[in-house]
Short mmCIF file of C-alpha atoms and ligand atoms in Angstrom, two decimals:
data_model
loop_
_atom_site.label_atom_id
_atom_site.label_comp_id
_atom_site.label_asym_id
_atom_site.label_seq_id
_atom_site.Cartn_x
_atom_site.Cartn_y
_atom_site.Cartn_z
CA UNK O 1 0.00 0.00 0.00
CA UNK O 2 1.26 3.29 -0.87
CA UNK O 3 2.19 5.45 2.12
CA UNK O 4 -0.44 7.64 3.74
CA UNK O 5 -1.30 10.78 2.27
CA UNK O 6 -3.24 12.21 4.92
CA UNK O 7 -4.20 12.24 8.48
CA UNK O 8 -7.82 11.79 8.43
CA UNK O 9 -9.97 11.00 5.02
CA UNK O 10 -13.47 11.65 6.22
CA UNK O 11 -16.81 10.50 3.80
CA UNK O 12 -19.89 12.37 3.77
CA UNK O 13 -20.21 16.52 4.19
CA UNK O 14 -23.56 16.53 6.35
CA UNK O 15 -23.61 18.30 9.62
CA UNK O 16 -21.40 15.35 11.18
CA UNK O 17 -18.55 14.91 8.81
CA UNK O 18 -18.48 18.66 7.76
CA UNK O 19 -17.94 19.31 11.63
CA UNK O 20 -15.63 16.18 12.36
CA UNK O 21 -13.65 17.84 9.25
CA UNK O 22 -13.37 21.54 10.81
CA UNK O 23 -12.47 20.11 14.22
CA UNK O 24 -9.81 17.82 13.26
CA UNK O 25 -8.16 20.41 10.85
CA UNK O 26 -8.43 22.95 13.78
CA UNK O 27 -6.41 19.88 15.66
CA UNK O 28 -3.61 20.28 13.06
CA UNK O 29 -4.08 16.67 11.38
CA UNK O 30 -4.11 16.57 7.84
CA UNK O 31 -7.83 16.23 6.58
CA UNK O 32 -9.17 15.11 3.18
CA UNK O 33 -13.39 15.17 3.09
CA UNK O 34 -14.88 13.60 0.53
CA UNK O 35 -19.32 13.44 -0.50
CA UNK O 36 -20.63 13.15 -3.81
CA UNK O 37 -22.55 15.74 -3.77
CA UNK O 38 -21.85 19.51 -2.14
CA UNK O 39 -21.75 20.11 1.43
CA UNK O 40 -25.11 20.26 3.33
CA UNK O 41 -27.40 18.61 0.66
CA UNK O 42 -28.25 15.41 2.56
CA UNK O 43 -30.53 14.76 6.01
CA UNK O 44 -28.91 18.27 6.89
CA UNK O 45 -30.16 20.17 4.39
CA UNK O 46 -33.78 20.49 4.81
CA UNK O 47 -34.21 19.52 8.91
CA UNK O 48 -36.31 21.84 11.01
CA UNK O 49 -33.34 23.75 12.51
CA UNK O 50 -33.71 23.34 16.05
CA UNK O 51 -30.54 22.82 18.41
CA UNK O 52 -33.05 20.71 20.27
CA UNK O 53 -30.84 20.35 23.13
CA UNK O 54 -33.70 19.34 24.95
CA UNK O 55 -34.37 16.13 22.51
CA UNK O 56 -33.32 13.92 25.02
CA UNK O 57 -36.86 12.23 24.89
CA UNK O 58 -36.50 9.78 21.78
CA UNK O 59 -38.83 8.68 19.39
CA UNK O 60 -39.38 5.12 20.60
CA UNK O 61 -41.66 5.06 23.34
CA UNK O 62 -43.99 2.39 25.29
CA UNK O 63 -46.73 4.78 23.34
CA UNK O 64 -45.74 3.62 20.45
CA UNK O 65 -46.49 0.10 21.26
CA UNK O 66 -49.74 0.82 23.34
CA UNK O 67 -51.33 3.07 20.65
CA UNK O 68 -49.51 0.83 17.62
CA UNK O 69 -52.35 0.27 15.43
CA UNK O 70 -54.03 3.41 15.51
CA UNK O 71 -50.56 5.30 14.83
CA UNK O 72 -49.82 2.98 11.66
CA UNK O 73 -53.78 3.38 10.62
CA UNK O 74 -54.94 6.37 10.74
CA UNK O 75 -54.51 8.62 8.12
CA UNK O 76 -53.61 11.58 10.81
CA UNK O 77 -51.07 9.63 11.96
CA UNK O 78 -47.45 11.12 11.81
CA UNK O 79 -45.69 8.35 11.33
CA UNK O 80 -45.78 6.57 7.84
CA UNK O 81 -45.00 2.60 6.97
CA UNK O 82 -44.20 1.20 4.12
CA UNK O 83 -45.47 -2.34 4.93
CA UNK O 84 -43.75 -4.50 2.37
CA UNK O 85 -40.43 -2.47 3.10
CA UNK O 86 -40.88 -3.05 6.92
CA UNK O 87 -41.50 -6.83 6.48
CA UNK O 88 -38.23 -7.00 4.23
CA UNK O 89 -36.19 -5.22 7.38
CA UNK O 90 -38.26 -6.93 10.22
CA UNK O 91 -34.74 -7.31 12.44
CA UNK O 92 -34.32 -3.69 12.40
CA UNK O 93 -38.24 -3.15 13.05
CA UNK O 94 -38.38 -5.58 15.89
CA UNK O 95 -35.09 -3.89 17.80
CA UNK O 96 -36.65 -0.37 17.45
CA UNK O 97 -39.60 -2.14 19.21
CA UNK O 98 -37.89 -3.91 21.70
CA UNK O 99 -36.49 -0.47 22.77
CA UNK O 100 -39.88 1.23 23.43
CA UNK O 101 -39.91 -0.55 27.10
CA UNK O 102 -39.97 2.04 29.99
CA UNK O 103 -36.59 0.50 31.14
CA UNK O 104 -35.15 1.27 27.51
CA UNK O 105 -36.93 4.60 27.28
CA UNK O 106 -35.29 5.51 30.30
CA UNK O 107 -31.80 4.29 29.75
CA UNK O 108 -32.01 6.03 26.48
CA UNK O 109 -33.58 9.31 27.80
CA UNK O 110 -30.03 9.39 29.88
CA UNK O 111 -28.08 8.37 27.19
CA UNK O 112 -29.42 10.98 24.74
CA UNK O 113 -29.17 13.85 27.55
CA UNK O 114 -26.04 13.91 28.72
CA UNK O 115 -24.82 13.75 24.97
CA UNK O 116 -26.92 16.77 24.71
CA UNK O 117 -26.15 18.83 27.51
CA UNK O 118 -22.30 18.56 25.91
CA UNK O 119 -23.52 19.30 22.30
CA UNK O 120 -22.76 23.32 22.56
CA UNK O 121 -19.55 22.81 23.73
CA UNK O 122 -18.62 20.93 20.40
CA UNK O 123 -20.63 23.21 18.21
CA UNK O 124 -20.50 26.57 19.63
CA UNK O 125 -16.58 26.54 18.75
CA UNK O 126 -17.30 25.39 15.19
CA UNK O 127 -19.61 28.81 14.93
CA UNK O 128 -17.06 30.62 16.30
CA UNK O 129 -14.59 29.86 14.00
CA UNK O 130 -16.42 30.35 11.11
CA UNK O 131 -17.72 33.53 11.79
CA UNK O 132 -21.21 31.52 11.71
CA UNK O 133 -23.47 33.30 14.98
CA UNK O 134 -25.43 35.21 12.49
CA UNK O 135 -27.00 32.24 11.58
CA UNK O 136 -27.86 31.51 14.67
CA UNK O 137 -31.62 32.74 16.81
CA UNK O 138 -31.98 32.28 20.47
CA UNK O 139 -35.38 32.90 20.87
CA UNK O 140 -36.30 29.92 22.98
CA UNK O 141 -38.56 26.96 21.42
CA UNK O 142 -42.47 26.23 21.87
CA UNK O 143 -43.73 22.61 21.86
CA UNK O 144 -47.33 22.35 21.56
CA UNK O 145 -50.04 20.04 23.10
CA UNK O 146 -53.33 20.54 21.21
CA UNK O 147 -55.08 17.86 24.07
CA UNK O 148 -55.39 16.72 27.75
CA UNK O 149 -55.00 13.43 26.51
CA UNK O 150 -51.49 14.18 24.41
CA UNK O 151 -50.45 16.39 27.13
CA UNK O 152 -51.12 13.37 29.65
CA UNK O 153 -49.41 10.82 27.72
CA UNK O 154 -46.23 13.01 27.63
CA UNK O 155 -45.80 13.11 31.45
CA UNK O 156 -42.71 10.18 31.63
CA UNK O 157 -40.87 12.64 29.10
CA UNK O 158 -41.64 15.68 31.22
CA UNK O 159 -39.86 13.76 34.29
CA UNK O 160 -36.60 12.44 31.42
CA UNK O 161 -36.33 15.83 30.88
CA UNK O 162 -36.19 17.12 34.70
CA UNK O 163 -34.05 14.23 35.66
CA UNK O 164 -31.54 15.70 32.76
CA UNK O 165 -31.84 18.86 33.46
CA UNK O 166 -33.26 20.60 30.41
CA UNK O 167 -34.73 23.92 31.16
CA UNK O 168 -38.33 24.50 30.36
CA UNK O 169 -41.67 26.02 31.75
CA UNK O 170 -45.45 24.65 31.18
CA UNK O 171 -47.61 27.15 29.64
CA UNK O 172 -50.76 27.38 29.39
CA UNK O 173 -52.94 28.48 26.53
CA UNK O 174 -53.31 31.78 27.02
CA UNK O 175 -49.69 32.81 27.31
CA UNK O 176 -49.14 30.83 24.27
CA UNK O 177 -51.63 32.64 21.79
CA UNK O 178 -50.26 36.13 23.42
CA UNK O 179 -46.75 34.39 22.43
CA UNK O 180 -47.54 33.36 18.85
CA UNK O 181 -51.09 34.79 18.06
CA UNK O 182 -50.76 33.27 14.13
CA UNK O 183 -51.21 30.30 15.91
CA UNK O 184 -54.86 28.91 14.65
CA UNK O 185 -54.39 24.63 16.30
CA UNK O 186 -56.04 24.02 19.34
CA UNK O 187 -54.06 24.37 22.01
CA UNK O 188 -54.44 22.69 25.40
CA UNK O 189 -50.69 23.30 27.00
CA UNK O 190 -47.22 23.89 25.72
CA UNK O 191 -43.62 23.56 26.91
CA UNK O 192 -40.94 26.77 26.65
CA UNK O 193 -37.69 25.18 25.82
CA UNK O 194 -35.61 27.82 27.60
CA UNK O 195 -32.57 29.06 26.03
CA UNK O 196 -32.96 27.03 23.02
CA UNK O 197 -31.62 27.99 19.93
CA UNK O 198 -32.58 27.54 15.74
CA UNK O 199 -30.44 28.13 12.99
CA UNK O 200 -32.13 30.38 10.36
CA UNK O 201 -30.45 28.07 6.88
CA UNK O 202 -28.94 24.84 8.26
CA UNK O 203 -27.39 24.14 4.66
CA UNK O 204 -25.72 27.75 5.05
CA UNK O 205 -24.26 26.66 8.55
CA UNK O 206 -22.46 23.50 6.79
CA UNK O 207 -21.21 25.87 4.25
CA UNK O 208 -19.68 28.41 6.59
CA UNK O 209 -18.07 25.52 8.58
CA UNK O 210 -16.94 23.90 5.23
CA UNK O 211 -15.60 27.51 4.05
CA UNK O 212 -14.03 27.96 6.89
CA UNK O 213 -12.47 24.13 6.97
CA UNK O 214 -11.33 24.70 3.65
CA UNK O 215 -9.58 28.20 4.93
CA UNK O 216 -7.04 26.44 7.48
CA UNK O 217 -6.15 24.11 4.90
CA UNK O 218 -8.82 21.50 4.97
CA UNK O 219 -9.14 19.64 1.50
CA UNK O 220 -12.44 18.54 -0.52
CA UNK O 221 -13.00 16.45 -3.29
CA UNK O 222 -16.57 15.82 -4.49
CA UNK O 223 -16.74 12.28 -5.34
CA UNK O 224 -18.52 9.09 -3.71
CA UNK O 225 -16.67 6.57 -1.84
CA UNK O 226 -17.33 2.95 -3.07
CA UNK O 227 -15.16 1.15 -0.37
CA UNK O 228 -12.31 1.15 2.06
CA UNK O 229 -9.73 -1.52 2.88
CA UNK O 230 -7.64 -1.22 6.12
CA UNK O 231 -4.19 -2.34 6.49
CA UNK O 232 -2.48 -2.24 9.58
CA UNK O 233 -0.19 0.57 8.24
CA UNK O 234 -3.90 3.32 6.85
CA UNK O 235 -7.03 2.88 5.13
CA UNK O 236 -7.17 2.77 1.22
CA UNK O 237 -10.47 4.91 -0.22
CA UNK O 238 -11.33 3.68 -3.25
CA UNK O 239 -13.48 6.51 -5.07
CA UNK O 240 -16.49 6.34 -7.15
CA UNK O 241 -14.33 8.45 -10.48
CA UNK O 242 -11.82 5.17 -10.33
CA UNK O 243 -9.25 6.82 -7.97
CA UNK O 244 -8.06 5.62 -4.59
CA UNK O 245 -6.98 7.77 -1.98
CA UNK O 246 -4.66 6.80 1.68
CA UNK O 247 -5.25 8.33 5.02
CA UNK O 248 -4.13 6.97 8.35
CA UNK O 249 -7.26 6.99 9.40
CA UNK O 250 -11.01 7.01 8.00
CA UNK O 251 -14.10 8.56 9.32
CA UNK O 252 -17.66 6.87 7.94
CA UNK O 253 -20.18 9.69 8.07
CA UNK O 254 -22.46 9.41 5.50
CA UNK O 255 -25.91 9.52 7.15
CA UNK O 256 -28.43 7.15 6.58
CA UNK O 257 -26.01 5.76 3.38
CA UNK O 258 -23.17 4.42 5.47
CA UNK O 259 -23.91 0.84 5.06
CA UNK O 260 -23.61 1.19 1.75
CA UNK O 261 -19.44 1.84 2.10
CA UNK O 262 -18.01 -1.69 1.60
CA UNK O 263 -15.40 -3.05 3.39
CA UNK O 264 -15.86 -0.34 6.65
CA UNK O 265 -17.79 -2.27 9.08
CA UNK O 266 -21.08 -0.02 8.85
CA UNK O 267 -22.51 -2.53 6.53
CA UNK O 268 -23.14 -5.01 9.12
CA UNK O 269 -24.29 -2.46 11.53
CA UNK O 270 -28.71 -2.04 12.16
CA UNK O 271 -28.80 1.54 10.50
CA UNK O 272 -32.33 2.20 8.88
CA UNK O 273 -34.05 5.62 7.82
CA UNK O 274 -36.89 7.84 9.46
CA UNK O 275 -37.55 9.72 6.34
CA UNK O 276 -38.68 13.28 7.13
CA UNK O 277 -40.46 15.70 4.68
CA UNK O 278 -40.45 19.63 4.84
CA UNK O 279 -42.55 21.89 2.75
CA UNK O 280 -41.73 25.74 2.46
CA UNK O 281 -44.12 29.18 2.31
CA UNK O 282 -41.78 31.16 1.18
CA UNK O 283 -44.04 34.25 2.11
CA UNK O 284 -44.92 33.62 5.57
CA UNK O 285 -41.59 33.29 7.63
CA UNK O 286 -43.06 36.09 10.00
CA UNK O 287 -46.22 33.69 11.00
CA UNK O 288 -43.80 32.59 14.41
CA UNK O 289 -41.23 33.99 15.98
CA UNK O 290 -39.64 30.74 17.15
CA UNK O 291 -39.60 27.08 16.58
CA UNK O 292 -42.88 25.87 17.33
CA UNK O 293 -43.05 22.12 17.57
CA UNK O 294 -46.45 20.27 17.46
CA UNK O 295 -46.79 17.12 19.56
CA UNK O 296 -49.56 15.58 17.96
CA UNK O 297 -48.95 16.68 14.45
CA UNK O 298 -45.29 14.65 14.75
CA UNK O 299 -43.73 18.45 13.36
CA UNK O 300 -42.20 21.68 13.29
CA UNK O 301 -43.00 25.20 12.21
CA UNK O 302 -39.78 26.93 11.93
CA UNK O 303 -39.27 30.65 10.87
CA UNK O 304 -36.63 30.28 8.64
CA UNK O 305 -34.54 32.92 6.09
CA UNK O 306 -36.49 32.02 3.30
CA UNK O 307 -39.57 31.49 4.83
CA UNK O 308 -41.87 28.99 7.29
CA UNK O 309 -40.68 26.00 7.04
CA UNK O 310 -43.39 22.74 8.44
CA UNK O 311 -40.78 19.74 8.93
CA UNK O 312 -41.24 16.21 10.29
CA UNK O 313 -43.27 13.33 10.29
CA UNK O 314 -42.02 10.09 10.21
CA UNK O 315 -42.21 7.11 7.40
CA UNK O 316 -40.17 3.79 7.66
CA UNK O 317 -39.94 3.62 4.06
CA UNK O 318 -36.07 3.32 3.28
CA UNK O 319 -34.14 5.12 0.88
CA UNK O 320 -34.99 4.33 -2.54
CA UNK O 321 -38.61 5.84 -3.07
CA UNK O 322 -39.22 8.58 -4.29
CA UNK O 323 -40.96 11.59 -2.13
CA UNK O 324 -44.54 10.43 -0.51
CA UNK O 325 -47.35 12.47 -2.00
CA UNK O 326 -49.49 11.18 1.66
CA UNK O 327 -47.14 13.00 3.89
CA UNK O 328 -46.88 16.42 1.70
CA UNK O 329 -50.31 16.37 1.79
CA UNK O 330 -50.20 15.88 5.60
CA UNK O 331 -47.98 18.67 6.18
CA UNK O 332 -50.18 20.86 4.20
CA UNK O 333 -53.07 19.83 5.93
CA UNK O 334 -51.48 20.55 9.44
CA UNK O 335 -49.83 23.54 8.13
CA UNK O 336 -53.32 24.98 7.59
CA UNK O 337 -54.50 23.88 10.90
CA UNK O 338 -51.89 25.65 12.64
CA UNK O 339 -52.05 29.02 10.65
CA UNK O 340 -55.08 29.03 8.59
CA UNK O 341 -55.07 29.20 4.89
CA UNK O 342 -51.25 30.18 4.05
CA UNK O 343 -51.93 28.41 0.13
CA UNK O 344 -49.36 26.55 -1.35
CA UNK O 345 -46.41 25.52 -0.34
CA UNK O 346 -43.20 26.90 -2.61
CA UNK O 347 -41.07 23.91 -2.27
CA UNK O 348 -40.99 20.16 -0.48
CA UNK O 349 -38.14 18.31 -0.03
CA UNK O 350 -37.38 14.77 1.20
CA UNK O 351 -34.84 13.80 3.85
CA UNK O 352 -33.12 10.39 5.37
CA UNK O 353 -32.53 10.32 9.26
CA UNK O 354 -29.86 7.85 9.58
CA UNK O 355 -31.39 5.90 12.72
CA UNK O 356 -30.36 2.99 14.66
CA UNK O 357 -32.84 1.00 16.35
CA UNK O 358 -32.00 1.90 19.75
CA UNK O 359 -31.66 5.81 18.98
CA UNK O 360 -28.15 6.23 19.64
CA UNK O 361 -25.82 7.45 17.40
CA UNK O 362 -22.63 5.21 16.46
CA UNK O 363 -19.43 6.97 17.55
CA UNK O 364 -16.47 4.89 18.14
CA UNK O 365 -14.10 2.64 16.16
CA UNK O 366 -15.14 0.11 13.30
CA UNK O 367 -15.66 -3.63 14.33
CA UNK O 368 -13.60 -4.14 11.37
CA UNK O 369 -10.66 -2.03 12.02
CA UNK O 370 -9.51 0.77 14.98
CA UNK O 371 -8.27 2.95 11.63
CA UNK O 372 -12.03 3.04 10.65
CA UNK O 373 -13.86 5.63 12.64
CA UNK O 374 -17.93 5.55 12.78
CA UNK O 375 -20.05 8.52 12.95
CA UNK O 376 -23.43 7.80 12.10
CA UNK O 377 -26.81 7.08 13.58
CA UNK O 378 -27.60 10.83 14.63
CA UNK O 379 -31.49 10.34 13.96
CA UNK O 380 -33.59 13.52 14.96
CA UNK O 381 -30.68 15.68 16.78
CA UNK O 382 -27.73 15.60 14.24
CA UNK O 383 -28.06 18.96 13.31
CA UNK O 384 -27.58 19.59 17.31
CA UNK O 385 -25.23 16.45 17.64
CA UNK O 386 -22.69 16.68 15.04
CA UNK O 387 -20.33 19.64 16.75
CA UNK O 388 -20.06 17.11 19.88
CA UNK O 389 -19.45 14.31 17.49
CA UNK O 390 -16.75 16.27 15.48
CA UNK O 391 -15.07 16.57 18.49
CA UNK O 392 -14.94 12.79 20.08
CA UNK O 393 -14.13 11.80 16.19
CA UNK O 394 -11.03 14.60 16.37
CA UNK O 395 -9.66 12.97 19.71
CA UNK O 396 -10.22 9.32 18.58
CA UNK O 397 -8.05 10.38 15.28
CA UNK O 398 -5.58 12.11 17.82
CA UNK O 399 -5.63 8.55 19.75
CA UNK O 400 -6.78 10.52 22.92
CA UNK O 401 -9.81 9.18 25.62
CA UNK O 402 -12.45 12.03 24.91
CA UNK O 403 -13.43 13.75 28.46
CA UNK O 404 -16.21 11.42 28.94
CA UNK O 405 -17.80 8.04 28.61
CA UNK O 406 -18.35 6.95 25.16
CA UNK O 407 -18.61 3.09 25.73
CA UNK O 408 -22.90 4.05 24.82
CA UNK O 409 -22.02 4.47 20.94
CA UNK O 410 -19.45 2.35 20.47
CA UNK O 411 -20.73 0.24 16.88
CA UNK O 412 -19.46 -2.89 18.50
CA UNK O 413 -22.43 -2.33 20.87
CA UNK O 414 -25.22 -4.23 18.36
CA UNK O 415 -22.48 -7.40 18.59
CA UNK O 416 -21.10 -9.38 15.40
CA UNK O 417 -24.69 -9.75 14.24
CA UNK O 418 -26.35 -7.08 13.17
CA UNK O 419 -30.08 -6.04 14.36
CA UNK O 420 -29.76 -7.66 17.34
CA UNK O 421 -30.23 -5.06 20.34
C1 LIG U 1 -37.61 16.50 8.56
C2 LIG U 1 -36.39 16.48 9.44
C3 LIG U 1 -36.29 17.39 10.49
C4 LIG U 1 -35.17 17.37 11.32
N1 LIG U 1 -35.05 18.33 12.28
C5 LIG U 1 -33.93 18.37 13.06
C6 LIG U 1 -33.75 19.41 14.00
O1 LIG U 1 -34.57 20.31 14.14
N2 LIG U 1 -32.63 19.39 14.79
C7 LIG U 1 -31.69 18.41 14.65
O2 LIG U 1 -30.71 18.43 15.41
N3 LIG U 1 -31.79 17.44 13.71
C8 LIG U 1 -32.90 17.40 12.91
N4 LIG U 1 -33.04 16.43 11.98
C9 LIG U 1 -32.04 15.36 11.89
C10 LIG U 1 -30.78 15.82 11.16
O3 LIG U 1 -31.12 16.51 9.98
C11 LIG U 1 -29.92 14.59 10.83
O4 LIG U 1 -29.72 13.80 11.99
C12 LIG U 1 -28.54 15.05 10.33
O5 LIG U 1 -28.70 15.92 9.24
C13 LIG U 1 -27.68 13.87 9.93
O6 LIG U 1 -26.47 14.42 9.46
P1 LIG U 1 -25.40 13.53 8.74
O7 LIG U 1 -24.23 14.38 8.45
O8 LIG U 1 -25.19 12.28 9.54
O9 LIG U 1 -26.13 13.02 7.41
P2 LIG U 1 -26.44 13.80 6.03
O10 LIG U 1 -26.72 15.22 6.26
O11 LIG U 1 -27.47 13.00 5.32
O12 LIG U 1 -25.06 13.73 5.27
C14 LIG U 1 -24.54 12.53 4.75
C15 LIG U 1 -23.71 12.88 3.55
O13 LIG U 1 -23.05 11.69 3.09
C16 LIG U 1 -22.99 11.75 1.68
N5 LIG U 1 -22.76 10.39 1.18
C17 LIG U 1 -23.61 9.34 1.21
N6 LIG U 1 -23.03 8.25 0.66
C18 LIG U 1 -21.78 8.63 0.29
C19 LIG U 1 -20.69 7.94 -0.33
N7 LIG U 1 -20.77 6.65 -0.65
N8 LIG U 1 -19.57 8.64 -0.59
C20 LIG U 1 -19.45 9.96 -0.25
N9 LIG U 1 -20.45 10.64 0.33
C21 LIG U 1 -21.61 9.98 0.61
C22 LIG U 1 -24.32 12.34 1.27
O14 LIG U 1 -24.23 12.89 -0.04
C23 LIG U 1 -24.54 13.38 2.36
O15 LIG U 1 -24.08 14.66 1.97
C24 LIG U 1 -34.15 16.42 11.12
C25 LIG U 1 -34.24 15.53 10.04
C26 LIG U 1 -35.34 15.57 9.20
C27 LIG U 1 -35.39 14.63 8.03
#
């Protein structure tokens, strides 16, 4: 094998590897990042913006199995299955479900939050460095209940949330509508997320940091990685234009596609999708003044630079079809229900949440190799994650303990078999 020609080769310019990339170079190592397509245009393109700090709550929940059928039935349901897909990737299905226990909720809840309670201090320096706070709104964020019921159901979150510390008040709905008065849903109570932030163009965030990685010397090549092969002396890339590429070490971070790198260890690793939808009004940005999240709608109404942006939903789908016209039309619909008739929506877009069945992210070395590093699995909080994660990936590739436990994401967790946990 030819000799190394860099430090770090990292695949994938989302949120995660775009920050892994900016935090190594501002390490010193030698840093190549690779994506087939420009920085930002994946899962971190079109999210809902939050830095949901407070996300410590995940998606699997006993709720989920209690109130199963009616979720996968109904057609105001906010999560979407794509039965013949599901059946196909049953091992996967069957682990997210075996992790919607209260034990598992729990242990997760903990987990997530104390990951989150670190996640400024690995992203604030990123938006430092790039010159990136402009981007940035701290105008707290708004969760809505529209029922007792909802509201009732949410309670064992409420006490994750306490026990971890996140800072929030219970409103009621008359300080709501004198908060947001374009707000048309029924409202029964609401949470403040205090001192929560949004980021007004997440896809201009990722460029700033990749400007600025590109500044201090960071390179970028925009081709797809087909496969790596580890020797005990670096990692060989071999690229999708023919070419090969050596780095001492490799970082996986390509979202909800990492399995499909050969040879890295992802492959055998339970990674499915949540895909997500968004829809845009260009027109009516000024309907909120902050992120207002909608329990029982399964979304977000963020006030974005170009516009209101409705994002969420979920649909176990995978990643080959094409957008669902079901779930446009059931951001539409909500859209109107929270603001009235705003028309049409400009633009929709389709995303992949890269999501493990036990919503943790993979960050630690590759089964296969300790040259291959894994950053993956960031589900609904890698927009808010992948600072924190650039910085654990910059100490691994330094060969330095990060300053706290990260035994939780280690890939190795799900065993030799995949799907199994
Ligand atoms: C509707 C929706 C709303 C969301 N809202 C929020 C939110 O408010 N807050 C939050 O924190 N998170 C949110 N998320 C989640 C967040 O967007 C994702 O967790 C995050 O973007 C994942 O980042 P990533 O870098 O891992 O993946 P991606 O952004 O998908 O990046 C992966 C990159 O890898 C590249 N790639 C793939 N295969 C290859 C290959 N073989 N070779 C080279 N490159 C490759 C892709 O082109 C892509 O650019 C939301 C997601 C959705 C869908």
């Amino acid at each position: 094998m030819k000799s190394s020609e860099f430090d770090l080769a990292i695949v994938g310019a989302g949120m995660v590897g775009v920050s892994c990339a900016l935090w190594a170079r501002m390490r010193g190592l030698s840093v190549l990042l690779l994506d087939e397509n420009p920085p930002g245009s994946g899962a971190s393109y079109g999210n809902a913006g939050t830095i949901a700090t407070y996300a410590c709550v995940p998606v699997n929940s006993p709720d989920i199995l209690w109130n199963l059928p009616s979720l996968l039935f109904s057609k105001e349901s906010p999560l979407g299955i794509d039965w013949a897909y599901a059946l196909r990737n049953l091992p996967w299905m069957l682990a997210f479900l075996r992790n919607c226990t209260p034990a598992r909720v729990a242990r997760i809840t903990d987990i997530l939050g104390d990951l989150l309670a670190r996640a400024d201090s690995g992203l604030d320096p990123l938006i430092e460095a790039a010159g990136a706070g402009d981007l940035m709104v701290a105008n707290d964020c708004l969760y809505i209940y529209s029922t007792a019921a909802g509201f009732a159901r949410a309670a064992t979150g409420l006490e994750g949330r306490r026990r971890n510390g996140v800072a929030f008040d219970v409103l009621e709905e008359a300080a709501i509508r004198a908060l947001e008065p374009a707000l048309k849903l029924p409202i029964h109570k609401g949470l403040m997320f205090r001192g929560a932030r949004h980021v007004r163009d997440p896809q201009a965030l990722i460029e700033r940091l990749h400007a600025c990685f590109l500044e201090k010397g960071g390179q970028w090549r925009q081709t797809g990685v087909t496969r790596t092969e580890a020797a005990d002396d670096g990692v060989t890339l071999h690229l999708a234009d023919g070419g090969t590429r050596v780095a001492d070490k490799v970082v996986i971070a390509a979202g909800a596609h990492s399995k499909s790198i050969a040879g890295s260890g992802a492959e055998a690793l339970p990674l499915d999708t949540e895909r997500g939808h968004h829809l845009m009004f260009h027109k009516h940005g000024g309907l909120v003044s902050r992120p207002v999240g909608w329990a029982d709608g399964g979304l977000y109404a963020t006030p974005m630079a170009a516009g209101l942006r409705i994002a969420g939903t979920v649909e176990i789908a995978g990643l080959e079809q094409p957008k669902s016209p079901h779930r446009l039309a059931y951001l539409k619909r909500k859209a109107h229900q929270m603001f009235g008739d705003i028309g049409a929506p400009d633009e929709d877009w389709l995303g992949f949440r890269p999501t493990m069945p036990d919503a943790l992210p993979v960050i630690g070395r590759s089964p296969h190799s300790g040259r291959i590093l894994h950053a993956f699995g960031h589900q609904h909080v890698g927009l808010t994650l992948g600072g924190i994660t650039g910085r654990i990936i910059a100490d691994l590739a330094e060969d330095r303990a990060p300053n706290f436990d990260i035994s939780m994401f280690d890939p190795k967790r799900f065993g030799s078999k995949s799907g199994s946990r």
